[in-house]
Tab-separated table of C-alpha atoms in Angstrom:
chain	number	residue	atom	x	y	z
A	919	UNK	CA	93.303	129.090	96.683
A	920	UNK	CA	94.514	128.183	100.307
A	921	UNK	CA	91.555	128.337	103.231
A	922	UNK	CA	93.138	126.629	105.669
A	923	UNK	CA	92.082	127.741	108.958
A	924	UNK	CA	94.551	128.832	111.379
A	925	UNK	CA	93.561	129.666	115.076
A	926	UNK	CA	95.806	132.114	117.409
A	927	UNK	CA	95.796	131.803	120.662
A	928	UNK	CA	97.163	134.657	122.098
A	929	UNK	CA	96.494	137.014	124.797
A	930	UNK	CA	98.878	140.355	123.807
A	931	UNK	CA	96.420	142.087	121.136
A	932	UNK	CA	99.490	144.045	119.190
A	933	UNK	CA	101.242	140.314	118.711
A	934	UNK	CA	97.650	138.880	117.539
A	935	UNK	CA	97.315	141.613	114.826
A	936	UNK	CA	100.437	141.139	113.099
A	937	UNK	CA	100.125	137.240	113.164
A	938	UNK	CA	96.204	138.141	111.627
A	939	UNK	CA	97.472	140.378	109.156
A	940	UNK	CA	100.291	138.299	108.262
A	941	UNK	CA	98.404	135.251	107.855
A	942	UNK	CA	95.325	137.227	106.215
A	943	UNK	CA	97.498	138.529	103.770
A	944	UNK	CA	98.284	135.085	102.510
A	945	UNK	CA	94.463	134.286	102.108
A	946	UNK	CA	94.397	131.647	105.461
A	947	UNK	CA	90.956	131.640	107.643
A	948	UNK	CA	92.094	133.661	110.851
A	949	UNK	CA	90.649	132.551	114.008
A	950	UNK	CA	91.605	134.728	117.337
A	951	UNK	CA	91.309	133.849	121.177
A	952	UNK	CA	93.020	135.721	123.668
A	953	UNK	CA	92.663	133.137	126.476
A	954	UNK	CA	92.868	129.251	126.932
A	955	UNK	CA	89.217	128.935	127.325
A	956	UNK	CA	88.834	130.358	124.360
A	957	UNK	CA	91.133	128.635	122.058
A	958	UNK	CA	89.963	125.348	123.388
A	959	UNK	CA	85.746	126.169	122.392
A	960	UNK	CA	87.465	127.373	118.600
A	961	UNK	CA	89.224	124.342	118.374
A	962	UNK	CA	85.727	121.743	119.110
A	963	UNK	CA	83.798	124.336	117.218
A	964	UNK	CA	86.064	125.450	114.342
A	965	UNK	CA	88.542	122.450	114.000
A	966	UNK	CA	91.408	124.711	112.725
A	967	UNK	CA	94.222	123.149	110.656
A	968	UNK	CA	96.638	124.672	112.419
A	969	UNK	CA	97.331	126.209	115.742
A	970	UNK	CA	99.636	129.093	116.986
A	971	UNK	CA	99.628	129.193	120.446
A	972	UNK	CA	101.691	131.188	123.055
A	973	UNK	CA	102.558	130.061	126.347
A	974	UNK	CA	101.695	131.894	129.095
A	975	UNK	CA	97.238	132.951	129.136
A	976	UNK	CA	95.541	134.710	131.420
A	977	UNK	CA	93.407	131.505	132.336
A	978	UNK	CA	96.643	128.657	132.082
A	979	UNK	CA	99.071	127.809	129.886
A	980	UNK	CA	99.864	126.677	126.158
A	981	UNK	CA	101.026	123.593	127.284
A	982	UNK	CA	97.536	122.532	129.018
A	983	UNK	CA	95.816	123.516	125.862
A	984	UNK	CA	98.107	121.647	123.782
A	985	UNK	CA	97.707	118.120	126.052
A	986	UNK	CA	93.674	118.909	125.697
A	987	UNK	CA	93.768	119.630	121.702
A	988	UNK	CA	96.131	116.121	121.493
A	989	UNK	CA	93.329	114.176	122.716
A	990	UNK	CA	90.878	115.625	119.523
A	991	UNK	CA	92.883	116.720	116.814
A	992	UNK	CA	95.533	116.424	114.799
A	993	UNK	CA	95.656	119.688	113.622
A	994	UNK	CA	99.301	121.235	113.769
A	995	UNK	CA	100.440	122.818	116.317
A	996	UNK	CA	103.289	125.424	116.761
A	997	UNK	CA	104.059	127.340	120.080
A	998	UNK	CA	104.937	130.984	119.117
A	999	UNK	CA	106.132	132.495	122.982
A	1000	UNK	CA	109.335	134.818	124.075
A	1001	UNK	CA	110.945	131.955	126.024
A	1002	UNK	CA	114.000	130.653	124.809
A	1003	UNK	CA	115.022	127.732	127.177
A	1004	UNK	CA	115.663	124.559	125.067
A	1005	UNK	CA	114.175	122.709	128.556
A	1006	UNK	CA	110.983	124.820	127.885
A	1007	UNK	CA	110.810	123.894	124.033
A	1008	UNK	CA	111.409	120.065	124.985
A	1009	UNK	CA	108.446	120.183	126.754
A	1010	UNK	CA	106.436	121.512	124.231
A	1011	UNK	CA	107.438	118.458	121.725
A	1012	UNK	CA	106.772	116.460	124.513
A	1013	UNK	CA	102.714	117.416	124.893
A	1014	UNK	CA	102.440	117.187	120.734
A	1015	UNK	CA	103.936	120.583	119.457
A	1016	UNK	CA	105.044	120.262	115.669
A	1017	UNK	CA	106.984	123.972	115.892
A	1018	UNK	CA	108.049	126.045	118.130
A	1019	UNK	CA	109.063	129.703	116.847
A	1020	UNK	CA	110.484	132.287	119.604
A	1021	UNK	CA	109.610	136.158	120.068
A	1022	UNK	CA	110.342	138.482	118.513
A	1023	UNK	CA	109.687	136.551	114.885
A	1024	UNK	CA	110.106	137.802	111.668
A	1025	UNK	CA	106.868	137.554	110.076
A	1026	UNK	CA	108.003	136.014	106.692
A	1027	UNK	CA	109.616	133.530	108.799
A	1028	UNK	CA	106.530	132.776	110.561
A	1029	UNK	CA	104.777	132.187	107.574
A	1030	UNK	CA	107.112	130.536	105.927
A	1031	UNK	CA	107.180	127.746	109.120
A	1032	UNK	CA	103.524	127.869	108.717
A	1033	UNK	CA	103.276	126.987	104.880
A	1034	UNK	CA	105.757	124.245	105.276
A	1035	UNK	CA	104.078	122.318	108.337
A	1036	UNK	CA	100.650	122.570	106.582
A	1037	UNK	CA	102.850	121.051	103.288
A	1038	UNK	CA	103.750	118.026	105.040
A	1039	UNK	CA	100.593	117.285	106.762
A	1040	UNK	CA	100.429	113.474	106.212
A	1041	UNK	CA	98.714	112.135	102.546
A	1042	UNK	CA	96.629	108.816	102.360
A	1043	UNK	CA	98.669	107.381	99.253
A	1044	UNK	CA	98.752	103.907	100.219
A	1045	UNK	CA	96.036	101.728	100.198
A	1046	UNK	CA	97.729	98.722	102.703
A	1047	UNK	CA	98.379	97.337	105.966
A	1048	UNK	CA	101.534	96.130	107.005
A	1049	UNK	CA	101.456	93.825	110.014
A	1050	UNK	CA	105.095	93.550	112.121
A	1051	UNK	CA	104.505	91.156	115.227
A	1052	UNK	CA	102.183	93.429	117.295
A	1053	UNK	CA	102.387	96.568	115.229
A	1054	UNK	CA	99.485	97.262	112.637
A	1055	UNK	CA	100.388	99.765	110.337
A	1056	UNK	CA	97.814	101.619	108.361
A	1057	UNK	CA	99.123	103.369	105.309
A	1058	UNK	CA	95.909	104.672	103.404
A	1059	UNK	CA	94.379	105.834	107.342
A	1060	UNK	CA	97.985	107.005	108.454
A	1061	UNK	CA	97.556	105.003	112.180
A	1062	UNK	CA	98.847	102.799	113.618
A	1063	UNK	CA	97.930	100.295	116.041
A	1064	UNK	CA	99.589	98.318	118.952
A	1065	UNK	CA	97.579	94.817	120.226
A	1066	UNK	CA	94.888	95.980	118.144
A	1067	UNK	CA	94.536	99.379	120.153
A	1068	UNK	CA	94.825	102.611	118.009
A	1069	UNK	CA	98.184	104.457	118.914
A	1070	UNK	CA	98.307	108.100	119.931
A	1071	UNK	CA	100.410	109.346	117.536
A	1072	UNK	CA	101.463	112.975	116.746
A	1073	UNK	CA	101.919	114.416	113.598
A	1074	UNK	CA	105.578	114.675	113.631
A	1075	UNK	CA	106.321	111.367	115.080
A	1076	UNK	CA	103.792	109.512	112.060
A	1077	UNK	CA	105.506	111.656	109.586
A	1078	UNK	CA	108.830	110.071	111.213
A	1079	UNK	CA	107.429	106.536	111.461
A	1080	UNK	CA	105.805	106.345	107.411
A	1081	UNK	CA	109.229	108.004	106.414
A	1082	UNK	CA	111.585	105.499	107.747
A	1083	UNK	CA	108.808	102.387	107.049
A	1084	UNK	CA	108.457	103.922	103.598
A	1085	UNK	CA	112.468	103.255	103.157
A	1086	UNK	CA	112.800	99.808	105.557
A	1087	UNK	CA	116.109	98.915	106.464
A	1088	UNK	CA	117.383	101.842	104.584
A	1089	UNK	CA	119.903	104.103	106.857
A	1090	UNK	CA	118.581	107.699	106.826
A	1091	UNK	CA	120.446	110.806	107.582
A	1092	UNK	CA	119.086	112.936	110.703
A	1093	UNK	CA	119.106	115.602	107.815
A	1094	UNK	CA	116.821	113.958	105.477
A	1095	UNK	CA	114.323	113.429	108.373
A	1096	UNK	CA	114.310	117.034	109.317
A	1097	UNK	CA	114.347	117.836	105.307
A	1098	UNK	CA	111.017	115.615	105.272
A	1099	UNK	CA	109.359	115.730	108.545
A	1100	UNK	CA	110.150	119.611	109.365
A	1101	UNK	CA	111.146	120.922	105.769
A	1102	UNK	CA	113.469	123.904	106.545
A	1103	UNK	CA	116.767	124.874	107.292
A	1104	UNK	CA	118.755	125.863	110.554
A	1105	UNK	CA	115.698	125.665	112.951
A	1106	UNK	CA	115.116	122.463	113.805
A	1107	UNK	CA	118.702	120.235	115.061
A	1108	UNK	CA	119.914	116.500	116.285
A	1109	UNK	CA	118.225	116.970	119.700
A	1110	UNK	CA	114.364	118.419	118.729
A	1111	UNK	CA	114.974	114.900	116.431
A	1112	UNK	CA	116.106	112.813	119.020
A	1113	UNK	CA	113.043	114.075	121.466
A	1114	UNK	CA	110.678	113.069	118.653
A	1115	UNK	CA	112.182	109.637	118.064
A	1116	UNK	CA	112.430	108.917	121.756
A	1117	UNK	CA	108.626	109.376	122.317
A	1118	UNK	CA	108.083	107.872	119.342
A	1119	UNK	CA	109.985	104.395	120.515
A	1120	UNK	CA	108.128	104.883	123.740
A	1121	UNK	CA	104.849	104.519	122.354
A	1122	UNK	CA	105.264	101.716	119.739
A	1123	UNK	CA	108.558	99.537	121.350
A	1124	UNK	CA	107.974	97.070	123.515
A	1125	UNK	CA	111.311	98.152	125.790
A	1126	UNK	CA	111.876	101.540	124.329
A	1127	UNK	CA	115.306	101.318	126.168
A	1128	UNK	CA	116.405	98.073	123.641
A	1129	UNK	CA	114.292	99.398	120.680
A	1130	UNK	CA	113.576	96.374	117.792
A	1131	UNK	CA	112.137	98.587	115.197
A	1132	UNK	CA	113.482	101.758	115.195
A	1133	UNK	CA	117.586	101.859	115.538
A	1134	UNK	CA	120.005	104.496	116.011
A	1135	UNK	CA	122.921	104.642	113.306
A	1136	UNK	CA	125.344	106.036	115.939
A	1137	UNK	CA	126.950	109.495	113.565
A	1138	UNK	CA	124.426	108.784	110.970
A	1139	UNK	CA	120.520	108.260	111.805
A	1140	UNK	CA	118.255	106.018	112.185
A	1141	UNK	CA	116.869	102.975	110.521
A	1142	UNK	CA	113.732	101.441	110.574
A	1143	UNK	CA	114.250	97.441	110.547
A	1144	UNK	CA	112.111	94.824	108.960
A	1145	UNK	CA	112.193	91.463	107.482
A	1146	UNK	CA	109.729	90.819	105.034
A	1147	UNK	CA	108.242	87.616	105.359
């Protein structure tokens, strides 16, 4: 029986019904604010699993709420707004956004992007640590931590990371990350990937710029190198 709770944040009441319908309909926990200060007391109160969030709110925007829900949850987040720029979607990845799905949506669609993000939120399956040099990596927690300090990871970029540790010094194919980390076809592409990847290297490489860890496979992918001791 799925219960996940799912909050929308959303200000245009005909958009909020058929996102409530459509996700009632499939037997999810609705939660609905129609303003930023809204969302944010659902999300301390509630702690929804997932978050659909448009961009522009009477009181601020998506992107402000998104930055504040980084700093206390992990639950998913994917921007659901009529803007279309590819600068405007960048930014969203930027302040933690696992989707991004543009107006008008089909509503199977919709839910279909929502069942597959809540599939691959991140298991505890591995009961070890794996210390690199200054790297700590948790795998039955899923964190990660950097000269002892915990690293603010987002979902998408530890489902990258445990991916390409999980197959070390393996080459993988930009399609087999977005097969595992996104899990659908023709949405997400090489850029949305290379985003993720690039915040990612910024948060756990010591020069980002030369990365040691994480390598690009010009053509190919990316690799995740490390020599066992």
């Amino acid at each position: 029986m799925v219960n996940e709770k799912i909050l929308i944040v959303e200000d245009d009441i005909d958009i909020m019904e058929v996102l409530s319908l459509t996700l009632v309909n499939a037997n999810y926990t609705v939660l609905k604010a129609p303003s930023l200060s809204t969302g944010w007391h659902l999300v301390g109160t509630q702690q929804p699993d997932l978050i659909l969030l448009d961009v522009n709110l009477p009181d601020g925007t998506g992107f402000e709420l998104a930055k504040k829900i980084r700093e206390v949850s992990d639950a998913i987040i994917i921007f659901v707004t009529v803007n279309h720029l590819i600068e405007q979607k960048l930014e969203g990845f930027e302040v933690g956004a696992d989707d991004y799905i543009t107006k008008p949506f089909i509503p199977k669609e919709l839910l279909a992007r929502v069942q597959a993000n809540l599939k691959r939120r991140i298991p505890s399956k591995q009961n070890h640590v794996v210390h690199i040099d200054n790297l700590s990596i948790h795998f039955d927690e899923k964190n990660v931590y950097k000269d002892g300090q915990l690293l603010n990871l987002f979902t998408k970029e530890k489902l990258l990371l445990f991916f390409l540790m999980e197959h070390a010094n393996q080459v993988i194919s930009v399609d087999q990350l977005i097969d595992h980390v996104w899990g659908y076809d023709g949405v997400t592409d090489l850029k949305t990937v290379s985003v993720h990847i690039s915040t990612l290297r910024r948060k756990i490489e010591d020069v980002p710029s030369k990365p040691k860890w994480i390598q690009t496979v010009r053509g190919f992918g990316y690799q995740f190198v490390y020599k066992r001791e």
